[in-house]
Amino acid sequence: YKHLEERKDYKPVQQENRRYPRKMITAPALIRNLGSENTSPQVGIVVDISLDGLQFSIPDNYQYDIQEDKENSRISIVFALPDYNRPITMQCVPKRMYPAGSETRIGASLVDTDFASYQALQNYLVH
């Protein structure tokens, strides 16, 4: 009632732009850049996940650039979901990167995964 009397302009709450909500997770991961000549995987941590994307963290000392050519920018991520005894393998396209202390966070969209991995992901996100 008070804000009506003062007639202040309030900014509306921004809506979530993601199609699916993210779930926080801490899962060790092996990350491999599929378009690179360097085939050795990098160790990282998946920090959140949804049905169409994920965010992972890599150490600052690992140099990674998002390339203009999306096909060459694909990465493969292998990680384990809690209470699931098989590794999950997903291919992603990085969308955004930002520094976060001594690590780099990368947000990526899922582009390819096998049926069993995607089904495990769906089951995990529903519960």
CSV table of C-alpha atoms in Angstrom, one decimal:
chain,number,residue,atom,x,y,z
A,1,TYR,CA,0.0,0.0,0.0
A,2,LYS,CA,2.8,2.3,0.8
A,3,HIS,CA,4.5,2.0,-2.6
A,4,LEU,CA,1.2,2.9,-4.2
A,5,GLU,CA,1.1,6.1,-2.2
A,6,GLU,CA,4.7,7.0,-3.1
A,7,ARG,CA,4.0,6.0,-6.8
A,8,LYS,CA,7.6,4.7,-7.3
A,9,ASP,CA,8.6,2.9,-10.4
A,10,TYR,CA,9.6,-0.6,-9.5
A,11,LYS,CA,11.5,-2.8,-11.9
A,12,PRO,CA,9.7,-6.0,-12.8
A,13,VAL,CA,11.3,-9.3,-11.7
A,14,GLN,CA,13.3,-10.7,-14.6
A,15,GLN,CA,12.0,-14.0,-15.9
A,16,GLU,CA,14.2,-17.0,-16.3
A,17,ASN,CA,15.4,-17.3,-19.9
A,18,ARG,CA,16.2,-21.0,-19.7
A,19,ARG,CA,13.8,-23.5,-21.0
A,20,TYR,CA,14.6,-26.0,-18.2
A,21,PRO,CA,15.6,-25.2,-14.6
A,22,ARG,CA,19.1,-26.0,-13.6
A,23,LYS,CA,19.9,-28.3,-10.7
A,24,MET,CA,23.1,-27.7,-8.6
A,25,ILE,CA,25.5,-30.6,-8.6
A,26,THR,CA,29.2,-31.3,-7.8
A,27,ALA,CA,30.4,-34.0,-10.1
A,28,PRO,CA,34.0,-34.6,-11.1
A,29,ALA,CA,34.3,-34.7,-14.9
A,30,LEU,CA,36.7,-35.4,-17.8
A,31,ILE,CA,36.4,-32.8,-20.5
A,32,ARG,CA,37.8,-33.2,-24.0
A,33,ASN,CA,37.8,-30.6,-26.7
A,34,LEU,CA,36.6,-32.6,-29.8
A,35,GLY,CA,37.9,-30.0,-32.4
A,36,SER,CA,41.4,-29.9,-30.9
A,37,GLU,CA,44.5,-31.8,-31.8
A,38,ASN,CA,45.1,-32.3,-28.1
A,39,THR,CA,43.1,-35.4,-27.3
A,40,SER,CA,44.0,-35.7,-23.6
A,41,PRO,CA,41.1,-34.9,-21.3
A,42,GLN,CA,41.0,-32.1,-18.8
A,43,VAL,CA,39.8,-32.6,-15.3
A,44,GLY,CA,36.9,-30.4,-14.3
A,45,ILE,CA,33.7,-30.2,-12.2
A,46,VAL,CA,30.1,-30.1,-13.4
A,47,VAL,CA,28.5,-27.5,-11.2
A,48,ASP,CA,24.9,-27.5,-12.5
A,49,ILE,CA,22.9,-29.3,-15.1
A,50,SER,CA,19.5,-29.3,-16.9
A,51,LEU,CA,17.8,-31.2,-19.7
A,52,ASP,CA,19.4,-28.9,-22.3
A,53,GLY,CA,22.7,-27.7,-20.8
A,54,LEU,CA,25.2,-27.7,-18.1
A,55,GLN,CA,27.9,-25.5,-16.5
A,56,PHE,CA,31.3,-26.8,-15.6
A,57,SER,CA,34.4,-25.4,-14.0
A,58,ILE,CA,38.0,-25.9,-15.1
A,59,PRO,CA,41.2,-24.7,-13.5
A,60,ASP,CA,42.5,-21.3,-14.7
A,61,ASN,CA,45.7,-22.9,-16.0
A,62,TYR,CA,43.8,-24.8,-18.7
A,63,GLN,CA,43.6,-22.6,-21.8
A,64,TYR,CA,40.3,-22.9,-23.6
A,65,ASP,CA,38.7,-20.6,-26.2
A,66,ILE,CA,35.2,-20.7,-27.6
A,67,GLN,CA,35.6,-20.9,-31.3
A,68,GLU,CA,33.4,-19.2,-33.9
A,69,ASP,CA,33.0,-22.5,-35.8
A,70,LYS,CA,30.6,-24.3,-33.5
A,71,GLU,CA,31.4,-27.7,-34.9
A,72,ASN,CA,35.0,-27.3,-33.9
A,73,SER,CA,34.0,-26.0,-30.5
A,74,ARG,CA,32.3,-29.2,-29.4
A,75,ILE,CA,33.4,-30.8,-26.2
A,76,SER,CA,32.8,-34.2,-24.7
A,77,ILE,CA,32.1,-34.4,-21.0
A,78,VAL,CA,32.1,-37.6,-19.0
A,79,PHE,CA,30.9,-37.5,-15.4
A,80,ALA,CA,28.9,-39.5,-12.8
A,81,LEU,CA,25.5,-38.6,-11.4
A,82,PRO,CA,24.9,-39.2,-7.7
A,83,ASP,CA,23.4,-42.7,-7.1
A,84,TYR,CA,24.0,-43.7,-10.7
A,85,ASN,CA,26.7,-46.3,-11.2
A,86,ARG,CA,27.5,-45.7,-14.9
A,87,PRO,CA,29.4,-42.8,-16.4
A,88,ILE,CA,27.3,-40.2,-18.3
A,89,THR,CA,28.8,-39.0,-21.6
A,90,MET,CA,27.5,-35.9,-23.3
A,91,GLN,CA,28.6,-33.7,-26.2
A,92,CYS,CA,28.1,-30.0,-25.7
A,93,VAL,CA,28.7,-26.7,-27.5
A,94,PRO,CA,30.1,-24.0,-25.1
A,95,LYS,CA,28.1,-20.8,-25.1
A,96,ARG,CA,29.7,-18.6,-22.5
A,97,MET,CA,32.8,-18.4,-20.4
A,98,TYR,CA,33.7,-16.3,-17.4
A,99,PRO,CA,36.4,-16.3,-14.7
A,100,ALA,CA,35.4,-17.2,-11.2
A,101,GLY,CA,38.4,-16.9,-8.8
A,102,SER,CA,41.0,-19.5,-9.6
A,103,GLU,CA,38.8,-21.3,-12.1
A,104,THR,CA,36.9,-20.7,-15.4
A,105,ARG,CA,33.2,-21.4,-15.6
A,106,ILE,CA,31.8,-22.5,-19.0
A,107,GLY,CA,28.1,-22.8,-19.8
A,108,ALA,CA,27.3,-25.2,-22.6
A,109,SER,CA,24.3,-26.6,-24.5
A,110,LEU,CA,23.8,-30.3,-24.9
A,111,VAL,CA,24.0,-31.4,-28.6
A,112,ASP,CA,24.4,-35.1,-28.6
A,113,THR,CA,24.1,-37.9,-26.1
A,114,ASP,CA,23.2,-41.5,-26.0
A,115,PHE,CA,19.7,-42.6,-25.0
A,116,ALA,CA,20.8,-44.3,-21.7
A,117,SER,CA,22.8,-41.2,-20.6
A,118,TYR,CA,19.9,-38.8,-21.4
A,119,GLN,CA,17.4,-41.1,-19.6
A,120,ALA,CA,19.6,-41.2,-16.5
A,121,LEU,CA,19.8,-37.4,-16.6
A,122,GLN,CA,16.0,-37.1,-16.9
A,123,ASN,CA,15.6,-39.4,-13.9
A,124,TYR,CA,18.1,-37.5,-11.8
A,125,LEU,CA,16.5,-34.1,-12.6
A,126,VAL,CA,13.0,-35.3,-11.8
A,127,HIS,CA,13.9,-36.6,-8.3
